[in-house]
Amino acid sequence: MMTLDEARALDAADPFAMHRARFAIPDGVIYLDGNSLGALPRATIDTARDTVAHQWGDRLIRSWGEGWMDAPARIGAKIAALIGAKSNEVIVADSTSTNLFKLIVAGLRHDPTRTVVVSEAGNFPTDLHIAEGAVACVPGTTLNAVPRDQLADAIDDRTALVLLTHVHYKTAERFDMAAWTARAHDAGALICWDLSHSAGAVPVDLGDADCAVGCGYKFLNGGPGAPAYLMVAERHQADWANPISGWMGHAAPFAFTDPYEPGHGMERWRSGTPAMLAMNALESGIDEMAGIDMTALFAKSAALFDSLAAQGDAIGLECVSPREPASRGSHIGFRHPRAREIVDALIERGVIGDFRDPDIMRFGLTPLYLSHEDIVRAGEIIAQTVADFPRD
Ligand SMILES: Cc1ncc(COP(=O)(O)O)c(C=O)c1O
């Protein structure tokens, strides 16, 4: 198990250490929930003030021509750099759920001879709920959600779209993106990746993937309910249609014509007016990631994981996350029958993680702003707290 001195020595040599001061983390809090709601970048406080007081207050409607209208594509290009997509393949819009709906319907219409969406049972609920809603909107199509070990067999010549979440929200298990994209393509199917739990902490290379979605409020630090993003590979952009065909995705929104004509490239994936207060906060969060080598950042996440996993082992906690770094994301899950009570008590003691039904304690390991010392200290408090809640 790592000692405090060892942790401090690692912090002294940490190439990301200077990022911590850029985040407003309250005194007395060890924040292990950046995989759910990322911490507040200090710069966002000024961005939000400027957006309200200057861009909205002073510039009023003129701001649409002074950066607001371009924000979805501009921020999309910054996200593209983090997920191995081209700058013209990503746009920011709506929520992850809404973007999933758009892409699943588009994917089902791509080849009408294929009628099944294949996904993983136990995927994040919204992915399955939205898929259920999307197949109900495209006659003759169905959803087949199967356990992970049956996925390969479920993908066949009836599969229209494989819908997978890169990093699992409970266990942090990570799919091999290149291998599963190839598996879908070998069967003639499309693949859509949900990157909500990976982008910003885990190296992502969408490679040949057809499409993807992700949220802005976890490791991208965009703020509560931040707008989400979607990616459509360039090769599909001319043919795929956005089923939520709103005026902002029109080729000429300000021509105010009755018939809908889809916009060029990713512009058609906009539906309504972008929420600029949230958009600007998201951009500020993403700017914190500019120029960061995601492989090096994830190496730090892996070291934080090993430190907390060792503490868990020492007190006999069952770790549900893979030990092999390439097989997991940037959080760690432990199983305990009294997980809910322990997580509540930990929050009282300043260690903020979360509980996932029925028995998982989940701790986010955000490598950008957590120190090795944080993890050693959190491990000690977790050990004391677990001891306070005997199993029977
Ligand atoms: C994998 C995944 N997809 C989607 C979402 C949330 O979707 P939305 O942003 O629409 O609430 C989450 C939220 O935790 C998630 O973990």
Short mmCIF file of C-alpha atoms and ligand atoms in Angstrom, two decimals:
data_model
loop_
_atom_site.label_atom_id
_atom_site.label_comp_id
_atom_site.label_asym_id
_atom_site.label_seq_id
_atom_site.Cartn_x
_atom_site.Cartn_y
_atom_site.Cartn_z
CA MET A 1 0.00 0.00 0.00
CA MET A 2 1.25 3.50 -0.82
CA THR A 3 2.40 5.70 2.06
CA LEU A 4 1.74 9.44 2.31
CA ASP A 5 5.44 10.14 1.71
CA GLU A 6 5.46 8.01 -1.44
CA ALA A 7 2.32 9.77 -2.64
CA ARG A 8 3.86 13.19 -2.05
CA ALA A 9 6.96 12.16 -3.99
CA LEU A 10 4.77 11.11 -6.93
CA ASP A 11 2.87 14.41 -6.72
CA ALA A 12 6.14 16.35 -6.82
CA ALA A 13 6.99 14.63 -10.12
CA ASP A 14 3.44 14.74 -11.56
CA PRO A 15 3.39 16.57 -14.94
CA PHE A 16 -0.32 17.37 -14.40
CA ALA A 17 0.04 18.75 -10.88
CA MET A 18 -0.34 22.37 -11.99
CA HIS A 19 -3.88 21.68 -13.27
CA ARG A 20 -5.28 21.16 -9.80
CA ALA A 21 -5.09 24.86 -8.90
CA ARG A 22 -7.19 25.61 -11.99
CA PHE A 23 -10.19 23.89 -10.35
CA ALA A 24 -12.30 25.23 -7.47
CA ILE A 25 -12.33 22.18 -5.19
CA PRO A 26 -13.69 23.05 -1.72
CA ASP A 27 -11.35 22.78 1.26
CA GLY A 28 -11.81 19.58 3.22
CA VAL A 29 -13.25 17.70 0.23
CA ILE A 30 -11.63 14.84 -1.65
CA TYR A 31 -13.71 14.79 -4.80
CA LEU A 32 -14.04 11.29 -6.23
CA ASP A 33 -17.09 11.96 -8.40
CA GLY A 34 -15.63 13.74 -11.42
CA ASN A 35 -16.90 10.81 -13.50
CA SER A 36 -20.44 11.97 -12.68
CA LEU A 37 -20.13 15.75 -12.40
CA GLY A 38 -16.70 17.20 -13.15
CA ALA A 39 -15.36 19.90 -10.80
CA LEU A 40 -15.70 23.59 -11.58
CA PRO A 41 -12.80 25.08 -13.55
CA ARG A 42 -11.99 28.49 -12.03
CA ALA A 43 -11.94 29.98 -15.52
CA THR A 44 -15.60 29.02 -15.94
CA ILE A 45 -16.58 31.48 -13.21
CA ASP A 46 -15.27 34.35 -15.37
CA THR A 47 -16.64 32.79 -18.55
CA ALA A 48 -20.11 32.56 -17.04
CA ARG A 49 -19.92 36.14 -15.76
CA ASP A 50 -18.77 37.41 -19.16
CA THR A 51 -21.44 35.41 -20.98
CA VAL A 52 -24.22 36.84 -18.84
CA ALA A 53 -23.03 40.38 -18.24
CA HIS A 54 -21.24 41.17 -21.49
CA GLN A 55 -22.30 38.77 -24.25
CA TRP A 56 -25.93 38.72 -23.24
CA GLY A 57 -26.22 41.96 -21.24
CA ASP A 58 -24.24 44.33 -23.47
CA ARG A 59 -24.06 42.68 -26.83
CA LEU A 60 -27.61 41.29 -26.77
CA ILE A 61 -28.68 39.67 -30.02
CA ARG A 62 -25.51 40.79 -31.77
CA SER A 63 -23.70 37.98 -29.94
CA TRP A 64 -25.20 35.41 -32.29
CA GLY A 65 -22.89 36.79 -34.96
CA GLU A 66 -19.99 37.16 -32.53
CA GLY A 67 -19.32 33.50 -31.77
CA TRP A 68 -22.60 32.06 -30.53
CA MET A 69 -23.82 30.64 -33.83
CA ASP A 70 -20.49 28.92 -34.48
CA ALA A 71 -20.17 27.51 -30.96
CA PRO A 72 -21.59 24.00 -31.64
CA ALA A 73 -19.10 23.29 -34.46
CA ARG A 74 -16.23 25.18 -32.82
CA ILE A 75 -16.54 23.24 -29.54
CA GLY A 76 -17.22 20.04 -31.51
CA ALA A 77 -13.82 20.42 -33.22
CA LYS A 78 -12.13 20.71 -29.82
CA ILE A 79 -13.87 17.54 -28.62
CA ALA A 80 -12.94 15.76 -31.88
CA ALA A 81 -9.28 16.19 -30.95
CA LEU A 82 -9.90 14.27 -27.71
CA ILE A 83 -11.72 11.31 -29.27
CA GLY A 84 -9.80 10.55 -32.45
CA ALA A 85 -12.35 12.08 -34.82
CA LYS A 86 -11.88 14.65 -37.58
CA SER A 87 -12.65 18.26 -36.68
CA ASN A 88 -15.61 18.27 -39.09
CA GLU A 89 -17.15 15.09 -37.63
CA VAL A 90 -18.33 16.36 -34.23
CA ILE A 91 -20.94 18.89 -33.18
CA VAL A 92 -22.27 19.91 -29.77
CA ALA A 93 -26.05 19.76 -29.32
CA ASP A 94 -28.82 18.70 -26.98
CA SER A 95 -28.31 15.94 -24.38
CA THR A 96 -26.64 12.57 -24.76
CA SER A 97 -30.07 10.93 -24.68
CA THR A 98 -31.43 13.09 -27.51
CA ASN A 99 -28.31 12.55 -29.60
CA LEU A 100 -28.61 8.80 -29.09
CA PHE A 101 -32.14 8.96 -30.44
CA LYS A 102 -31.06 10.87 -33.53
CA LEU A 103 -28.23 8.46 -34.33
CA ILE A 104 -30.10 5.23 -33.61
CA VAL A 105 -32.95 6.27 -35.92
CA ALA A 106 -30.47 7.37 -38.60
CA GLY A 107 -28.59 4.08 -38.19
CA LEU A 108 -31.80 2.05 -38.54
CA ARG A 109 -32.67 3.87 -41.76
CA HIS A 110 -29.19 3.36 -43.25
CA ASP A 111 -30.01 -0.12 -44.62
CA PRO A 112 -33.69 -1.06 -44.24
CA THR A 113 -32.92 -4.77 -44.76
CA ARG A 114 -31.28 -4.76 -41.34
CA THR A 115 -33.68 -4.36 -38.47
CA VAL A 116 -31.99 -5.00 -35.12
CA VAL A 117 -30.14 -2.75 -32.68
CA VAL A 118 -27.76 -4.85 -30.60
CA SER A 119 -26.66 -3.52 -27.23
CA GLU A 120 -25.43 -4.73 -23.86
CA ALA A 121 -27.84 -5.66 -21.08
CA GLY A 122 -26.89 -3.51 -18.11
CA ASN A 123 -25.70 -0.68 -20.36
CA PHE A 124 -26.37 2.78 -18.91
CA PRO A 125 -30.19 2.91 -18.71
CA THR A 126 -30.71 5.86 -21.03
CA ASP A 127 -28.93 4.05 -23.88
CA LEU A 128 -31.37 1.15 -23.64
CA HIS A 129 -34.41 3.32 -22.93
CA ILE A 130 -33.70 5.55 -25.90
CA ALA A 131 -33.00 2.54 -28.13
CA GLU A 132 -36.37 1.13 -27.06
CA GLY A 133 -38.02 4.43 -28.01
CA ALA A 134 -36.12 4.67 -31.30
CA VAL A 135 -37.04 1.17 -32.53
CA ALA A 136 -40.66 1.98 -31.70
CA CYS A 137 -40.42 4.88 -34.17
CA VAL A 138 -38.97 2.80 -37.04
CA PRO A 139 -41.52 0.10 -38.03
CA GLY A 140 -40.27 -3.48 -38.11
CA THR A 141 -37.17 -2.85 -35.99
CA THR A 142 -36.26 -4.27 -32.57
CA LEU A 143 -33.73 -3.96 -29.77
CA ASN A 144 -31.72 -6.98 -28.62
CA ALA A 145 -29.83 -6.26 -25.39
CA VAL A 146 -27.68 -9.22 -24.32
CA PRO A 147 -25.01 -9.84 -21.66
CA ARG A 148 -21.47 -8.91 -22.66
CA ASP A 149 -20.38 -12.51 -23.18
CA GLN A 150 -23.18 -13.04 -25.72
CA LEU A 151 -22.60 -9.86 -27.74
CA ALA A 152 -20.32 -11.34 -30.36
CA ASP A 153 -22.88 -14.04 -31.22
CA ALA A 154 -25.76 -11.54 -31.25
CA ILE A 155 -24.18 -9.46 -34.05
CA ASP A 156 -25.23 -10.96 -37.36
CA ASP A 157 -26.64 -10.13 -40.81
CA ARG A 158 -29.85 -8.73 -39.28
CA THR A 159 -27.93 -6.22 -37.16
CA ALA A 160 -28.35 -2.63 -38.27
CA LEU A 161 -26.48 -0.96 -35.42
CA VAL A 162 -24.34 -2.07 -32.50
CA LEU A 163 -24.69 0.37 -29.61
CA LEU A 164 -21.97 0.12 -26.96
CA THR A 165 -20.78 2.28 -24.09
CA HIS A 166 -16.99 2.43 -24.19
CA VAL A 167 -16.53 2.44 -20.39
CA HIS A 168 -19.18 0.84 -18.19
CA TYR A 169 -20.70 3.25 -15.70
CA LYS A 170 -20.62 0.83 -12.75
CA THR A 171 -17.64 -1.45 -13.22
CA ALA A 172 -15.42 0.78 -15.45
CA GLU A 173 -14.96 -2.17 -17.85
CA ARG A 174 -13.72 -0.83 -21.18
CA PHE A 175 -14.47 -2.34 -24.57
CA ASP A 176 -11.62 -2.71 -27.05
CA MET A 177 -12.96 -0.09 -29.42
CA ALA A 178 -11.03 -1.11 -32.53
CA ALA A 179 -11.88 -4.80 -32.09
CA TRP A 180 -15.62 -4.25 -31.56
CA THR A 181 -15.84 -1.74 -34.39
CA ALA A 182 -14.23 -4.37 -36.64
CA ARG A 183 -16.62 -7.05 -35.31
CA ALA A 184 -19.65 -4.92 -36.19
CA HIS A 185 -18.27 -4.04 -39.62
CA ASP A 186 -17.37 -7.67 -40.40
CA ALA A 187 -21.07 -8.47 -39.93
CA GLY A 188 -22.03 -5.53 -42.17
CA ALA A 189 -23.44 -3.56 -39.21
CA LEU A 190 -22.85 0.01 -38.07
CA ILE A 191 -21.46 0.85 -34.65
CA CYS A 192 -22.29 3.73 -32.31
CA TRP A 193 -20.12 4.39 -29.23
CA ASP A 194 -21.26 6.20 -26.09
CA LEU A 195 -18.14 7.94 -24.78
CA SER A 196 -19.73 9.54 -21.71
CA HIS A 197 -17.46 7.74 -19.24
CA SER A 198 -14.27 7.87 -21.27
CA ALA A 199 -13.70 11.14 -23.14
CA GLY A 200 -11.43 13.42 -21.11
CA ALA A 201 -9.79 10.73 -18.97
CA VAL A 202 -9.20 7.70 -21.20
CA PRO A 203 -7.49 7.66 -24.61
CA VAL A 204 -10.22 7.34 -27.26
CA ASP A 205 -9.62 6.67 -30.93
CA LEU A 206 -12.90 6.35 -32.80
CA GLY A 207 -11.00 5.08 -35.85
CA ASP A 208 -13.49 3.54 -38.31
CA ALA A 209 -16.52 3.90 -36.02
CA ASP A 210 -19.67 5.13 -37.74
CA CYS A 211 -20.97 7.41 -35.04
CA ALA A 212 -20.68 8.31 -31.36
CA VAL A 213 -22.22 10.38 -28.57
CA GLY A 214 -20.99 11.65 -25.24
CA CYS A 215 -21.82 14.00 -22.43
CA GLY A 216 -20.05 17.21 -21.46
CA TYR A 217 -20.42 17.24 -17.69
CA LYS A 218 -18.20 14.37 -16.51
CA PHE A 219 -14.48 14.35 -17.39
CA LEU A 220 -14.98 17.30 -19.76
CA ASN A 221 -15.94 19.50 -16.79
CA GLY A 222 -18.64 21.38 -18.70
CA GLY A 223 -20.98 21.90 -15.74
CA PRO A 224 -24.27 20.35 -14.60
CA GLY A 225 -26.43 19.41 -17.58
CA ALA A 226 -23.77 20.61 -20.04
CA PRO A 227 -24.68 20.14 -23.71
CA ALA A 228 -23.66 16.81 -25.22
CA TYR A 229 -21.94 16.01 -28.52
CA LEU A 230 -22.37 13.65 -31.41
CA MET A 231 -20.02 12.36 -34.07
CA VAL A 232 -20.94 11.09 -37.54
CA ALA A 233 -18.15 9.72 -39.75
CA GLU A 234 -17.57 11.91 -42.78
CA ARG A 235 -18.51 9.05 -45.15
CA HIS A 236 -22.10 9.03 -43.79
CA GLN A 237 -22.67 12.74 -43.45
CA ALA A 238 -24.27 13.38 -46.84
CA ASP A 239 -26.71 10.46 -46.58
CA TRP A 240 -27.79 10.33 -42.95
CA ALA A 241 -30.73 12.44 -41.83
CA ASN A 242 -31.44 13.89 -38.40
CA PRO A 243 -34.93 12.70 -37.40
CA ILE A 244 -35.30 15.77 -35.19
CA SER A 245 -35.17 18.04 -38.21
CA GLY A 246 -35.33 21.46 -36.62
CA TRP A 247 -34.72 24.87 -38.09
CA MET A 248 -31.18 25.16 -36.70
CA GLY A 249 -30.16 22.11 -38.74
CA HIS A 250 -31.66 23.59 -41.90
CA ALA A 251 -29.32 24.52 -44.76
CA ALA A 252 -30.44 28.15 -44.43
CA PRO A 253 -32.18 28.71 -41.08
CA PHE A 254 -32.73 32.39 -41.71
CA ALA A 255 -34.35 31.85 -45.10
CA PHE A 256 -37.43 30.81 -43.06
CA THR A 257 -38.74 28.46 -45.72
CA ASP A 258 -41.49 25.90 -45.10
CA PRO A 259 -39.81 22.78 -46.51
CA TYR A 260 -36.87 21.31 -44.61
CA GLU A 261 -33.54 21.12 -46.36
CA PRO A 262 -30.76 19.52 -44.29
CA GLY A 263 -27.68 21.58 -43.53
CA HIS A 264 -24.21 20.67 -44.73
CA GLY A 265 -22.01 18.20 -42.84
CA MET A 266 -22.64 18.11 -39.09
CA GLU A 267 -24.78 21.27 -39.15
CA ARG A 268 -27.89 19.16 -39.82
CA TRP A 269 -27.50 17.47 -36.42
CA ARG A 270 -28.45 20.68 -34.66
CA SER A 271 -32.14 20.80 -33.90
CA GLY A 272 -33.00 23.93 -31.92
CA THR A 273 -31.26 27.01 -30.60
CA PRO A 274 -28.05 26.25 -28.66
CA ALA A 275 -28.17 27.01 -24.90
CA MET A 276 -25.39 29.58 -24.86
CA LEU A 277 -24.92 29.95 -21.10
CA ALA A 278 -24.23 26.22 -20.95
CA MET A 279 -22.31 26.11 -24.25
CA ASN A 280 -19.79 28.68 -23.08
CA ALA A 281 -19.31 26.89 -19.76
CA LEU A 282 -18.72 23.65 -21.67
CA GLU A 283 -16.12 25.31 -23.89
CA SER A 284 -14.34 26.63 -20.84
CA GLY A 285 -14.22 23.10 -19.37
CA ILE A 286 -12.93 21.61 -22.60
CA ASP A 287 -10.27 24.29 -22.89
CA GLU A 288 -8.80 22.85 -19.68
CA MET A 289 -7.98 19.73 -21.72
CA ALA A 290 -6.25 21.58 -24.57
CA GLY A 291 -2.95 20.04 -25.59
CA ILE A 292 -3.13 17.25 -23.00
CA ASP A 293 -1.62 13.92 -23.95
CA MET A 294 -4.45 11.54 -23.09
CA THR A 295 -2.15 8.52 -22.88
CA ALA A 296 0.01 10.24 -20.27
CA LEU A 297 -3.09 11.47 -18.43
CA PHE A 298 -4.52 7.96 -18.31
CA ALA A 299 -1.20 6.63 -17.00
CA LYS A 300 -1.76 8.87 -13.99
CA SER A 301 -5.33 7.57 -13.65
CA ALA A 302 -3.91 4.03 -13.67
CA ALA A 303 -1.50 4.89 -10.84
CA LEU A 304 -4.36 6.42 -8.79
CA PHE A 305 -6.38 3.25 -9.42
CA ASP A 306 -3.56 0.96 -8.24
CA SER A 307 -3.19 2.98 -5.07
CA LEU A 308 -6.89 2.83 -4.15
CA ALA A 309 -7.23 -0.80 -5.28
CA ALA A 310 -4.37 -1.75 -2.94
CA GLN A 311 -6.15 -0.01 -0.07
CA GLY A 312 -9.34 -1.89 -0.97
CA ASP A 313 -7.44 -5.21 -1.05
CA ALA A 314 -5.93 -4.49 2.35
CA ILE A 315 -9.37 -4.21 3.95
CA GLY A 316 -10.92 -7.07 1.98
CA LEU A 317 -13.16 -5.03 -0.34
CA GLU A 318 -14.27 -6.75 -3.53
CA CYS A 319 -13.13 -4.67 -6.50
CA VAL A 320 -15.50 -4.99 -9.50
CA SER A 321 -13.24 -3.08 -11.90
CA PRO A 322 -10.66 -4.74 -14.15
CA ARG A 323 -7.08 -4.65 -12.86
CA GLU A 324 -5.60 -4.38 -16.36
CA PRO A 325 -5.51 -0.64 -17.23
CA ALA A 326 -6.31 -1.12 -20.93
CA SER A 327 -9.51 -2.94 -19.93
CA ARG A 328 -10.97 -0.16 -17.81
CA GLY A 329 -11.87 3.51 -17.58
CA SER A 330 -11.07 6.09 -14.92
CA HIS A 331 -13.12 5.00 -11.93
CA ILE A 332 -13.10 2.13 -9.50
CA GLY A 333 -16.05 0.19 -8.11
CA PHE A 334 -16.12 -1.83 -4.90
CA ARG A 335 -18.95 -4.15 -3.89
CA HIS A 336 -20.22 -4.12 -0.31
CA PRO A 337 -23.63 -5.10 1.12
CA ARG A 338 -23.76 -1.77 3.03
CA ALA A 339 -22.43 0.32 0.14
CA ARG A 340 -25.19 2.93 0.39
CA GLU A 341 -24.60 3.64 4.09
CA ILE A 342 -20.83 3.71 3.62
CA VAL A 343 -21.04 6.18 0.73
CA ASP A 344 -23.34 8.45 2.77
CA ALA A 345 -20.93 8.33 5.72
CA LEU A 346 -17.96 9.02 3.44
CA ILE A 347 -19.65 12.12 2.08
CA GLU A 348 -20.13 13.32 5.68
CA ARG A 349 -16.40 12.77 6.17
CA GLY A 350 -15.44 14.76 3.07
CA VAL A 351 -14.82 11.91 0.61
CA ILE A 352 -17.37 12.36 -2.18
CA GLY A 353 -17.99 9.25 -4.23
CA ASP A 354 -21.30 7.68 -5.20
CA PHE A 355 -23.48 4.64 -4.74
CA ARG A 356 -24.85 2.59 -7.61
CA ASP A 357 -27.64 0.17 -6.98
CA PRO A 358 -27.63 -2.41 -5.51
CA ASP A 359 -24.26 -2.67 -3.80
CA ILE A 360 -21.55 -0.68 -5.60
CA MET A 361 -19.44 2.15 -4.16
CA ARG A 362 -18.01 4.07 -7.07
CA PHE A 363 -15.02 6.42 -6.92
CA GLY A 364 -14.02 8.58 -9.87
CA LEU A 365 -10.28 9.01 -10.40
CA THR A 366 -10.06 12.25 -12.35
CA PRO A 367 -6.37 12.43 -13.21
CA LEU A 368 -6.43 16.11 -14.16
CA TYR A 369 -7.10 17.45 -10.67
CA LEU A 370 -6.63 14.64 -8.14
CA SER A 371 -3.31 14.08 -6.42
CA HIS A 372 -1.75 10.86 -5.24
CA GLU A 373 -1.98 12.28 -1.73
CA ASP A 374 -5.76 12.70 -2.17
CA ILE A 375 -6.08 9.02 -2.96
CA VAL A 376 -3.98 7.84 -0.03
CA ARG A 377 -5.98 10.08 2.32
CA ALA A 378 -9.27 8.94 0.79
CA GLY A 379 -8.16 5.31 1.15
CA GLU A 380 -7.53 5.82 4.88
CA ILE A 381 -10.95 7.40 5.39
CA ILE A 382 -12.60 4.62 3.35
CA ALA A 383 -10.86 2.01 5.52
CA GLN A 384 -12.06 3.68 8.75
CA THR A 385 -15.59 4.06 7.39
CA VAL A 386 -15.88 0.49 6.10
CA ALA A 387 -14.76 -0.70 9.55
CA ASP A 388 -17.69 1.27 11.04
CA PHE A 389 -20.18 -0.73 8.95
CA PRO A 390 -19.67 -4.45 9.63
CA ARG A 391 -21.18 -6.79 7.05
CA ASP A 392 -23.62 -8.38 9.51
C1 LIG B 1 -23.05 6.09 -20.59
C2 LIG B 1 -23.96 7.25 -20.32
N1 LIG B 1 -24.75 7.71 -21.31
C3 LIG B 1 -25.60 8.75 -21.10
C4 LIG B 1 -25.66 9.38 -19.87
C5 LIG B 1 -26.60 10.51 -19.57
O1 LIG B 1 -27.32 10.98 -20.63
P1 LIG B 1 -27.93 12.47 -20.54
O2 LIG B 1 -26.75 13.40 -20.67
O3 LIG B 1 -28.88 12.55 -21.65
O4 LIG B 1 -28.57 12.62 -19.22
C6 LIG B 1 -24.85 8.93 -18.83
C7 LIG B 1 -24.91 9.59 -17.50
O5 LIG B 1 -24.31 9.23 -16.54
C8 LIG B 1 -23.98 7.83 -19.06
O6 LIG B 1 -23.20 7.36 -18.09
#
